[in-house]
């Protein structure tokens, strides 16, 4: 499995979730990683991205101060801590690896995990 996301679910507005994505160490250890999302009827958008050593971090304006991206290289895992969730955060979330154009375009995308935020 190249990129395997998990941790989605149903949560009330104001609640928290932590998404995890286990990545192939052989493929993505030295690459930037990111989280994308796609809401119903909308295009896919980058939510957050992190450089290969965590030195560069990007957040979409709508999630700044609420979401935190991190990576644990020992566990080959990238996380997305999501706090103060809003109904508009409802989407399928995907993890991605190997940036083509930072931070908007990544070469590889894993299967998604659904996050539903109820009002």
GROMACS .gro file of N, CA and C in nm, residues 18-92:
model
  225
   18UNK      N    1  -0.863   1.302   1.423
   18UNK     CA    2  -0.725   1.294   1.376
   18UNK      C    3  -0.718   1.191   1.264
   19UNK      N    4  -0.677   1.236   1.150
   19UNK     CA    5  -0.656   1.147   1.036
   19UNK      C    6  -0.512   1.098   1.036
   20UNK      N    7  -0.494   0.976   0.994
   20UNK     CA    8  -0.361   0.918   0.982
   20UNK      C    9  -0.343   0.863   0.842
   21UNK      N   10  -0.222   0.866   0.794
   21UNK     CA   11  -0.192   0.809   0.664
   21UNK      C   12  -0.056   0.740   0.672
   22UNK      N   13  -0.060   0.609   0.658
   22UNK     CA   14   0.064   0.531   0.655
   22UNK      C   15   0.113   0.529   0.510
   23UNK      N   16   0.238   0.565   0.491
   23UNK     CA   17   0.292   0.570   0.356
   23UNK      C   18   0.406   0.471   0.338
   24UNK      N   19   0.428   0.436   0.216
   24UNK     CA   20   0.538   0.346   0.183
   24UNK      C   21   0.670   0.418   0.208
   25UNK      N   22   0.748   0.369   0.301
   25UNK     CA   23   0.875   0.433   0.333
   25UNK      C   24   0.969   0.434   0.211
   26UNK      N   25   0.965   0.326   0.141
   26UNK     CA   26   1.054   0.314   0.024
   26UNK      C   27   1.023   0.420  -0.079
   27UNK      N   28   0.895   0.455  -0.092
   27UNK     CA   29   0.854   0.548  -0.197
   27UNK      C   30   0.854   0.693  -0.150
   28UNK      N   31   0.808   0.717  -0.027
   28UNK     CA   32   0.778   0.855   0.014
   28UNK      C   33   0.862   0.909   0.127
   29UNK      N   34   0.959   0.836   0.175
   29UNK     CA   35   1.037   0.881   0.289
   29UNK      C   36   1.102   1.017   0.264
   30UNK      N   37   1.149   1.042   0.146
   30UNK     CA   38   1.219   1.167   0.114
   30UNK      C   39   1.135   1.266   0.036
   31UNK      N   40   1.003   1.250   0.044
   31UNK     CA   41   0.916   1.339  -0.031
   31UNK      C   42   0.822   1.416   0.060
   32UNK      N   43   0.777   1.530   0.011
   32UNK     CA   44   0.673   1.604   0.081
   32UNK      C   45   0.543   1.524   0.078
   33UNK      N   46   0.460   1.551   0.177
   33UNK     CA   47   0.330   1.485   0.188
   33UNK      C   48   0.221   1.590   0.209
   34UNK      N   49   0.099   1.554   0.180
   34UNK     CA   50  -0.009   1.651   0.192
   34UNK      C   51  -0.141   1.581   0.219
   35UNK      N   52  -0.236   1.661   0.262
   35UNK     CA   53  -0.376   1.618   0.274
   35UNK      C   54  -0.459   1.703   0.178
   36UNK      N   55  -0.542   1.636   0.099
   36UNK     CA   56  -0.638   1.700   0.011
   36UNK      C   57  -0.777   1.664   0.060
   37UNK      N   58  -0.876   1.736   0.012
   37UNK     CA   59  -1.014   1.698   0.038
   37UNK      C   60  -1.101   1.733  -0.081
   38UNK      N   61  -1.211   1.660  -0.090
   38UNK     CA   62  -1.308   1.687  -0.195
   38UNK      C   63  -1.447   1.678  -0.134
   39UNK      N   64  -1.514   1.792  -0.131
   39UNK     CA   65  -1.650   1.798  -0.078
   39UNK      C   66  -1.749   1.760  -0.188
   40UNK      N   67  -1.868   1.719  -0.150
   40UNK     CA   68  -1.969   1.681  -0.250
   40UNK      C   69  -1.993   1.794  -0.350
   41UNK      N   70  -1.982   1.763  -0.478
   41UNK     CA   71  -2.009   1.861  -0.581
   41UNK      C   72  -1.900   1.964  -0.603
   42UNK      N   73  -1.785   1.945  -0.539
   42UNK     CA   74  -1.676   2.042  -0.552
   42UNK      C   75  -1.548   1.972  -0.599
   43UNK      N   76  -1.452   2.052  -0.640
   43UNK     CA   77  -1.326   1.998  -0.684
   43UNK      C   78  -1.235   1.964  -0.566
   44UNK      N   79  -1.130   1.890  -0.594
   44UNK     CA   80  -1.036   1.854  -0.491
   44UNK      C   81  -0.944   1.972  -0.460
   45UNK      N   82  -0.914   1.992  -0.332
   45UNK     CA   83  -0.832   2.105  -0.291
   45UNK      C   84  -0.731   2.060  -0.186
   46UNK      N   85  -0.617   2.124  -0.186
   46UNK     CA   86  -0.517   2.092  -0.085
   46UNK      C   87  -0.556   2.158   0.046
   47UNK      N   88  -0.544   2.083   0.154
   47UNK     CA   89  -0.578   2.132   0.287
   47UNK      C   90  -0.451   2.173   0.363
   48UNK      N   91  -0.351   2.085   0.359
   48UNK     CA   92  -0.226   2.109   0.430
   48UNK      C   93  -0.117   2.026   0.366
   49UNK      N   94   0.006   2.075   0.377
   49UNK     CA   95   0.119   2.003   0.319
   49UNK      C   96   0.240   2.020   0.410
   50UNK      N   97   0.329   1.921   0.407
   50UNK     CA   98   0.448   1.925   0.492
   50UNK      C   99   0.568   1.875   0.414
   51UNK      N  100   0.679   1.945   0.430
   51UNK     CA  101   0.800   1.907   0.360
   51UNK      C  102   0.857   1.776   0.412
   52UNK      N  103   0.958   1.726   0.343
   52UNK     CA  104   1.010   1.593   0.374
   52UNK      C  105   1.071   1.585   0.512
   53UNK      N  106   1.119   1.696   0.564
   53UNK     CA  107   1.174   1.697   0.700
   53UNK      C  108   1.087   1.781   0.793
   54UNK      N  109   0.971   1.820   0.746
   54UNK     CA  110   0.881   1.901   0.826
   54UNK      C  111   0.918   2.047   0.833
   55UNK      N  112   1.013   2.089   0.751
   55UNK     CA  113   1.061   2.226   0.760
   55UNK      C  114   0.969   2.324   0.690
   56UNK      N  115   0.895   2.280   0.593
   56UNK     CA  116   0.798   2.365   0.523
   56UNK      C  117   0.659   2.311   0.549
   57UNK      N  118   0.571   2.400   0.590
   57UNK     CA  119   0.433   2.361   0.616
   57UNK      C  120   0.340   2.463   0.552
   58UNK      N  121   0.236   2.414   0.488
   58UNK     CA  122   0.136   2.498   0.424
   58UNK      C  123  -0.002   2.461   0.477
   59UNK      N  124  -0.086   2.562   0.497
   59UNK     CA  125  -0.227   2.541   0.532
   59UNK      C  126  -0.313   2.627   0.442
   60UNK      N  127  -0.423   2.570   0.401
   60UNK     CA  128  -0.526   2.648   0.333
   60UNK      C  129  -0.582   2.747   0.434
   61UNK      N  130  -0.616   2.867   0.387
   61UNK     CA  131  -0.662   2.972   0.479
   61UNK      C  132  -0.778   2.928   0.567
   62UNK      N  133  -0.869   2.851   0.513
   62UNK     CA  134  -0.991   2.816   0.587
   62UNK      C  135  -0.964   2.722   0.705
   63UNK      N  136  -0.846   2.660   0.711
   63UNK     CA  137  -0.818   2.566   0.820
   63UNK      C  138  -0.708   2.615   0.913
   64UNK      N  139  -0.649   2.729   0.882
   64UNK     CA  140  -0.542   2.782   0.967
   64UNK      C  141  -0.593   2.803   1.109
   65UNK      N  142  -0.513   2.758   1.206
   65UNK     CA  143  -0.551   2.772   1.345
   65UNK      C  144  -0.640   2.660   1.396
   66UNK      N  145  -0.690   2.576   1.306
   66UNK     CA  146  -0.778   2.465   1.346
   66UNK      C  147  -0.715   2.329   1.315
   67UNK      N  148  -0.645   2.319   1.205
   67UNK     CA  149  -0.584   2.192   1.162
   67UNK      C  150  -0.433   2.198   1.181
   68UNK      N  151  -0.375   2.083   1.211
   68UNK     CA  152  -0.231   2.070   1.225
   68UNK      C  153  -0.183   1.946   1.151
   69UNK      N  154  -0.087   1.965   1.061
   69UNK     CA  155  -0.027   1.852   0.990
   69UNK      C  156   0.107   1.820   1.054
   70UNK      N  157   0.136   1.692   1.063
   70UNK     CA  158   0.264   1.649   1.120
   70UNK      C  159   0.301   1.515   1.057
   71UNK      N  160   0.429   1.480   1.070
   71UNK     CA  161   0.472   1.350   1.019
   71UNK      C  162   0.566   1.283   1.117
   72UNK      N  163   0.553   1.154   1.127
   72UNK     CA  164   0.637   1.073   1.213
   72UNK      C  165   0.715   0.979   1.121
   73UNK      N  166   0.840   1.014   1.098
   73UNK     CA  167   0.918   0.936   1.002
   73UNK      C  168   0.948   0.796   1.052
   74UNK      N  169   0.954   0.779   1.183
   74UNK     CA  170   0.980   0.645   1.238
   74UNK      C  171   0.862   0.552   1.213
   75UNK      N  172   0.743   0.607   1.209
   75UNK     CA  173   0.622   0.528   1.187
   75UNK      C  174   0.573   0.535   1.043
   76UNK      N  175   0.644   0.613   0.959
   76UNK     CA  176   0.601   0.630   0.819
   76UNK      C  177   0.456   0.677   0.812
   77UNK      N  178   0.424   0.774   0.893
   77UNK     CA  179   0.286   0.819   0.905
   77UNK      C  180   0.279   0.971   0.902
   78UNK      N  181   0.180   1.022   0.831
   78UNK     CA  182   0.150   1.164   0.834
   78UNK      C  183   0.011   1.181   0.896
   79UNK      N  184  -0.003   1.283   0.979
   79UNK     CA  185  -0.127   1.305   1.052
   79UNK      C  186  -0.190   1.438   1.012
   80UNK      N  187  -0.322   1.445   1.032
   80UNK     CA  188  -0.393   1.570   1.022
   80UNK      C  189  -0.484   1.580   1.143
   81UNK      N  190  -0.445   1.662   1.239
   81UNK     CA  191  -0.528   1.687   1.356
   81UNK      C  192  -0.626   1.797   1.321
   82UNK      N  193  -0.754   1.768   1.332
   82UNK     CA  194  -0.857   1.863   1.294
   82UNK      C  195  -0.940   1.898   1.416
   83UNK      N  196  -0.935   2.023   1.457
   83UNK     CA  197  -1.010   2.073   1.572
   83UNK      C  198  -1.113   2.175   1.527
   84UNK      N  199  -1.207   2.202   1.612
   84UNK     CA  200  -1.311   2.303   1.585
   84UNK      C  201  -1.373   2.279   1.447
   85UNK      N  202  -1.410   2.156   1.422
   85UNK     CA  203  -1.462   2.121   1.290
   85UNK      C  204  -1.593   2.190   1.259
   86UNK      N  205  -1.610   2.221   1.132
   86UNK     CA  206  -1.730   2.290   1.084
   86UNK      C  207  -1.799   2.202   0.980
   87UNK      N  208  -1.929   2.220   0.960
   87UNK     CA  209  -1.998   2.142   0.857
   87UNK      C  210  -1.932   2.154   0.720
   88UNK      N  211  -1.875   2.269   0.691
   88UNK     CA  212  -1.810   2.288   0.560
   88UNK      C  213  -1.679   2.211   0.546
   89UNK      N  214  -1.634   2.147   0.654
   89UNK     CA  215  -1.517   2.060   0.646
   89UNK      C  216  -1.555   1.919   0.599
   90UNK      N  217  -1.684   1.894   0.585
   90UNK     CA  218  -1.730   1.764   0.538
   90UNK      C  219  -1.675   1.736   0.398
   91UNK      N  220  -1.607   1.624   0.384
   91UNK     CA  221  -1.544   1.590   0.256
   91UNK      C  222  -1.478   1.454   0.269
   92UNK      N  223  -1.438   1.401   0.155
   92UNK     CA  224  -1.347   1.287   0.154
   92UNK      C  225  -1.206   1.344   0.159
   0.00000   0.00000   0.00000
